[in-house]
Amino acid sequence: MKKTLIFLSKGFDDLEAATFFEVLGWTTVRDNTEPIELKTCAFHDEVTGRFGIKIKVDFNISKEEIDFSEFDAFILPGGFHSHGFDEAYSEVLHKIALEFHKQNKPIATLCVGVLPVSDAGLLKDKKATTYNLSRYHDNPGRLKKGGAIYTGNKVEFDDNIISCAGPASSLDVAFKLVELLTGKENLKEVKKLIIA
């Protein structure tokens, strides 16, 4: 069974995180789909999303070590800077992203979740996109500063890194990750179950 790890910052975007619980959860419902396990991590025992979802995480990375080699992909939803997302810019997150990238494992980012990956130096000369409607932050500018080629597209995939422009594209990112981990036929079966 493939295993994925999702990092949840304080103030994470509820829809972006919930989409992965939903889509990866559906991979485990029927015998004819290849299951993908989802584990959570954060700097806290419990985190609250911007709009109120509370999640008790599997791993508190400020207290315990995680063997990242056990996981096949890393997921980094965006969040709200006003509610604590800034903690995602830590060196710890940079190291996690670098570790997954070094092992050639997919990194799925959503909205501003791509910015810590860019800050880690993983998007130099790579196509990427991010949320562009922030009132207080120049997210596309930050991507470009990190050397990325900002496209403004809804979803981008380059060098095993998925990025998207906002919460509405969460489903596309989750589906892309399922395809990368388990193939097009498995994705087709999962989509059939979800979209009906």
Short mmCIF file of N, CA, C and O in Angstrom, two decimals, residues 10-59:
data_model
loop_
_atom_site.label_atom_id
_atom_site.label_comp_id
_atom_site.label_asym_id
_atom_site.label_seq_id
_atom_site.Cartn_x
_atom_site.Cartn_y
_atom_site.Cartn_z
N LYS A 10 -0.95 25.61 11.25
CA LYS A 10 -2.06 26.33 11.85
C LYS A 10 -2.70 27.16 10.74
O LYS A 10 -2.01 27.68 9.87
N GLY A 11 -4.02 27.26 10.75
CA GLY A 11 -4.70 28.06 9.74
C GLY A 11 -4.68 27.45 8.36
O GLY A 11 -4.84 28.16 7.36
N PHE A 12 -4.50 26.11 8.28
CA PHE A 12 -4.51 25.46 6.97
C PHE A 12 -5.86 25.69 6.28
O PHE A 12 -6.87 25.92 6.94
N ASP A 13 -5.87 25.63 4.96
CA ASP A 13 -7.12 25.78 4.23
C ASP A 13 -7.90 24.47 4.36
O ASP A 13 -7.44 23.41 3.93
N ASP A 14 -9.07 24.54 4.96
CA ASP A 14 -9.87 23.36 5.28
C ASP A 14 -10.18 22.52 4.04
O ASP A 14 -10.04 21.28 4.07
N LEU A 15 -10.61 23.14 2.97
CA LEU A 15 -10.97 22.40 1.76
C LEU A 15 -9.77 21.69 1.17
O LEU A 15 -9.86 20.53 0.75
N GLU A 16 -8.64 22.37 1.12
CA GLU A 16 -7.45 21.77 0.53
C GLU A 16 -7.02 20.51 1.28
O GLU A 16 -6.65 19.52 0.66
N ALA A 17 -7.09 20.55 2.61
CA ALA A 17 -6.74 19.36 3.39
C ALA A 17 -7.81 18.29 3.28
O ALA A 17 -7.52 17.12 3.03
N ALA A 18 -9.07 18.69 3.43
CA ALA A 18 -10.18 17.73 3.43
C ALA A 18 -10.27 16.97 2.11
O ALA A 18 -10.65 15.79 2.09
N THR A 19 -9.90 17.61 1.01
CA THR A 19 -9.93 16.95 -0.29
C THR A 19 -9.07 15.68 -0.29
O THR A 19 -9.45 14.66 -0.86
N PHE A 20 -7.92 15.74 0.36
CA PHE A 20 -7.04 14.57 0.38
C PHE A 20 -7.58 13.47 1.29
O PHE A 20 -7.46 12.29 0.98
N PHE A 21 -8.19 13.85 2.41
CA PHE A 21 -8.84 12.84 3.25
C PHE A 21 -9.93 12.13 2.46
O PHE A 21 -10.08 10.91 2.54
N GLU A 22 -10.67 12.89 1.69
CA GLU A 22 -11.78 12.34 0.90
C GLU A 22 -11.28 11.46 -0.24
O GLU A 22 -11.66 10.29 -0.35
N VAL A 23 -10.44 12.01 -1.10
CA VAL A 23 -10.01 11.28 -2.30
C VAL A 23 -9.19 10.05 -1.92
O VAL A 23 -9.44 8.95 -2.41
N LEU A 24 -8.22 10.21 -1.03
CA LEU A 24 -7.40 9.06 -0.66
C LEU A 24 -8.21 8.07 0.16
O LEU A 24 -7.99 6.85 0.09
N GLY A 25 -9.18 8.56 0.90
CA GLY A 25 -10.10 7.67 1.61
C GLY A 25 -10.87 6.78 0.66
O GLY A 25 -11.05 5.58 0.91
N TRP A 26 -11.32 7.34 -0.46
CA TRP A 26 -12.07 6.57 -1.45
C TRP A 26 -11.22 5.48 -2.08
O TRP A 26 -11.76 4.49 -2.60
N THR A 27 -9.91 5.61 -2.06
CA THR A 27 -9.07 4.55 -2.63
C THR A 27 -9.14 3.28 -1.78
O THR A 27 -8.75 2.21 -2.26
N THR A 28 -9.64 3.39 -0.56
CA THR A 28 -9.66 2.24 0.36
C THR A 28 -11.04 1.58 0.47
O THR A 28 -11.20 0.61 1.21
N VAL A 29 -12.03 2.11 -0.24
CA VAL A 29 -13.41 1.67 -0.06
C VAL A 29 -13.73 0.35 -0.76
O VAL A 29 -14.49 -0.46 -0.25
N ARG A 30 -13.17 0.14 -1.94
CA ARG A 30 -13.50 -1.04 -2.74
C ARG A 30 -12.25 -1.90 -2.96
O ARG A 30 -11.13 -1.40 -2.97
N ASP A 31 -12.49 -3.17 -3.20
CA ASP A 31 -11.39 -4.10 -3.44
C ASP A 31 -10.73 -3.91 -4.80
O ASP A 31 -9.61 -4.37 -5.02
N ASN A 32 -11.41 -3.25 -5.72
CA ASN A 32 -10.86 -3.10 -7.07
C ASN A 32 -10.01 -1.84 -7.24
O ASN A 32 -9.62 -1.51 -8.36
N THR A 33 -9.74 -1.13 -6.15
CA THR A 33 -8.85 0.03 -6.24
C THR A 33 -7.62 -0.20 -5.36
O THR A 33 -7.69 -0.90 -4.35
N GLU A 34 -6.50 0.39 -5.80
CA GLU A 34 -5.28 0.28 -5.00
C GLU A 34 -5.32 1.35 -3.91
O GLU A 34 -5.42 2.54 -4.20
N PRO A 35 -5.26 0.93 -2.64
CA PRO A 35 -5.41 1.88 -1.54
C PRO A 35 -4.17 2.76 -1.33
O PRO A 35 -3.05 2.33 -1.56
N ILE A 36 -4.43 3.98 -0.88
CA ILE A 36 -3.37 4.92 -0.53
C ILE A 36 -3.65 5.41 0.88
O ILE A 36 -4.71 5.99 1.15
N GLU A 37 -2.70 5.19 1.77
CA GLU A 37 -2.85 5.60 3.17
C GLU A 37 -2.43 7.06 3.33
O GLU A 37 -1.49 7.52 2.67
N LEU A 38 -3.10 7.78 4.20
CA LEU A 38 -2.78 9.18 4.50
C LEU A 38 -2.48 9.33 5.97
O LEU A 38 -3.30 8.97 6.83
N LYS A 39 -1.30 9.86 6.29
CA LYS A 39 -0.91 10.17 7.66
C LYS A 39 -0.71 11.68 7.77
O LYS A 39 -0.30 12.33 6.81
N THR A 40 -0.97 12.21 8.96
CA THR A 40 -0.89 13.66 9.18
C THR A 40 0.30 14.01 10.06
O THR A 40 0.68 13.25 10.95
N CYS A 41 0.85 15.20 9.83
CA CYS A 41 1.89 15.71 10.72
C CYS A 41 1.74 17.22 10.85
O CYS A 41 1.13 17.88 10.01
N ALA A 42 2.26 17.75 11.95
CA ALA A 42 2.19 19.19 12.23
C ALA A 42 3.23 19.50 13.31
O ALA A 42 3.89 18.59 13.83
N PHE A 43 3.33 20.76 13.66
CA PHE A 43 4.19 21.17 14.78
C PHE A 43 3.45 21.12 16.10
O PHE A 43 3.97 21.55 17.13
N HIS A 44 2.23 20.61 16.09
CA HIS A 44 1.36 20.59 17.27
C HIS A 44 0.64 19.24 17.31
O HIS A 44 0.55 18.55 16.30
N ASP A 45 0.09 18.89 18.46
CA ASP A 45 -0.68 17.65 18.57
C ASP A 45 -2.02 17.76 17.85
O ASP A 45 -2.56 16.77 17.36
N GLU A 46 -2.55 18.98 17.81
CA GLU A 46 -3.82 19.24 17.14
C GLU A 46 -3.73 20.58 16.43
O GLU A 46 -3.12 21.52 16.96
N VAL A 47 -4.28 20.65 15.24
CA VAL A 47 -4.29 21.91 14.50
C VAL A 47 -5.71 22.25 14.06
O VAL A 47 -6.53 21.36 13.85
N THR A 48 -5.94 23.55 13.91
CA THR A 48 -7.26 24.02 13.49
C THR A 48 -7.12 24.75 12.17
O THR A 48 -6.28 25.64 12.02
N GLY A 49 -7.96 24.36 11.22
CA GLY A 49 -7.98 25.03 9.93
C GLY A 49 -8.59 26.41 10.04
O GLY A 49 -9.25 26.76 11.03
N ARG A 50 -8.40 27.20 9.01
CA ARG A 50 -8.89 28.59 9.00
C ARG A 50 -10.39 28.67 9.26
O ARG A 50 -10.87 29.59 9.91
N PHE A 51 -11.14 27.68 8.78
CA PHE A 51 -12.58 27.75 8.91
C PHE A 51 -13.14 26.77 9.95
O PHE A 51 -14.33 26.51 9.98
N GLY A 52 -12.25 26.22 10.80
CA GLY A 52 -12.72 25.51 11.98
C GLY A 52 -12.51 24.02 12.09
O GLY A 52 -12.75 23.45 13.15
N ILE A 53 -12.06 23.35 11.03
CA ILE A 53 -11.80 21.91 11.16
C ILE A 53 -10.63 21.71 12.12
O ILE A 53 -9.59 22.34 11.97
N LYS A 54 -10.83 20.82 13.11
CA LYS A 54 -9.76 20.49 14.05
C LYS A 54 -9.28 19.07 13.75
O LYS A 54 -10.08 18.16 13.61
N ILE A 55 -7.96 18.90 13.70
CA ILE A 55 -7.39 17.59 13.40
C ILE A 55 -6.31 17.25 14.41
O ILE A 55 -5.36 18.03 14.60
N LYS A 56 -6.46 16.10 15.06
CA LYS A 56 -5.40 15.54 15.90
C LYS A 56 -4.48 14.77 14.96
O LYS A 56 -4.93 13.86 14.27
N VAL A 57 -3.22 15.15 14.95
CA VAL A 57 -2.31 14.60 13.94
C VAL A 57 -1.66 13.30 14.41
O VAL A 57 -1.58 13.01 15.60
N ASP A 58 -1.18 12.55 13.44
CA ASP A 58 -0.48 11.29 13.72
C ASP A 58 0.92 11.54 14.26
O ASP A 58 1.40 10.79 15.12
N PHE A 59 1.59 12.58 13.74
CA PHE A 59 2.96 12.87 14.14
C PHE A 59 3.12 14.35 14.48
O PHE A 59 2.79 15.20 13.66
#
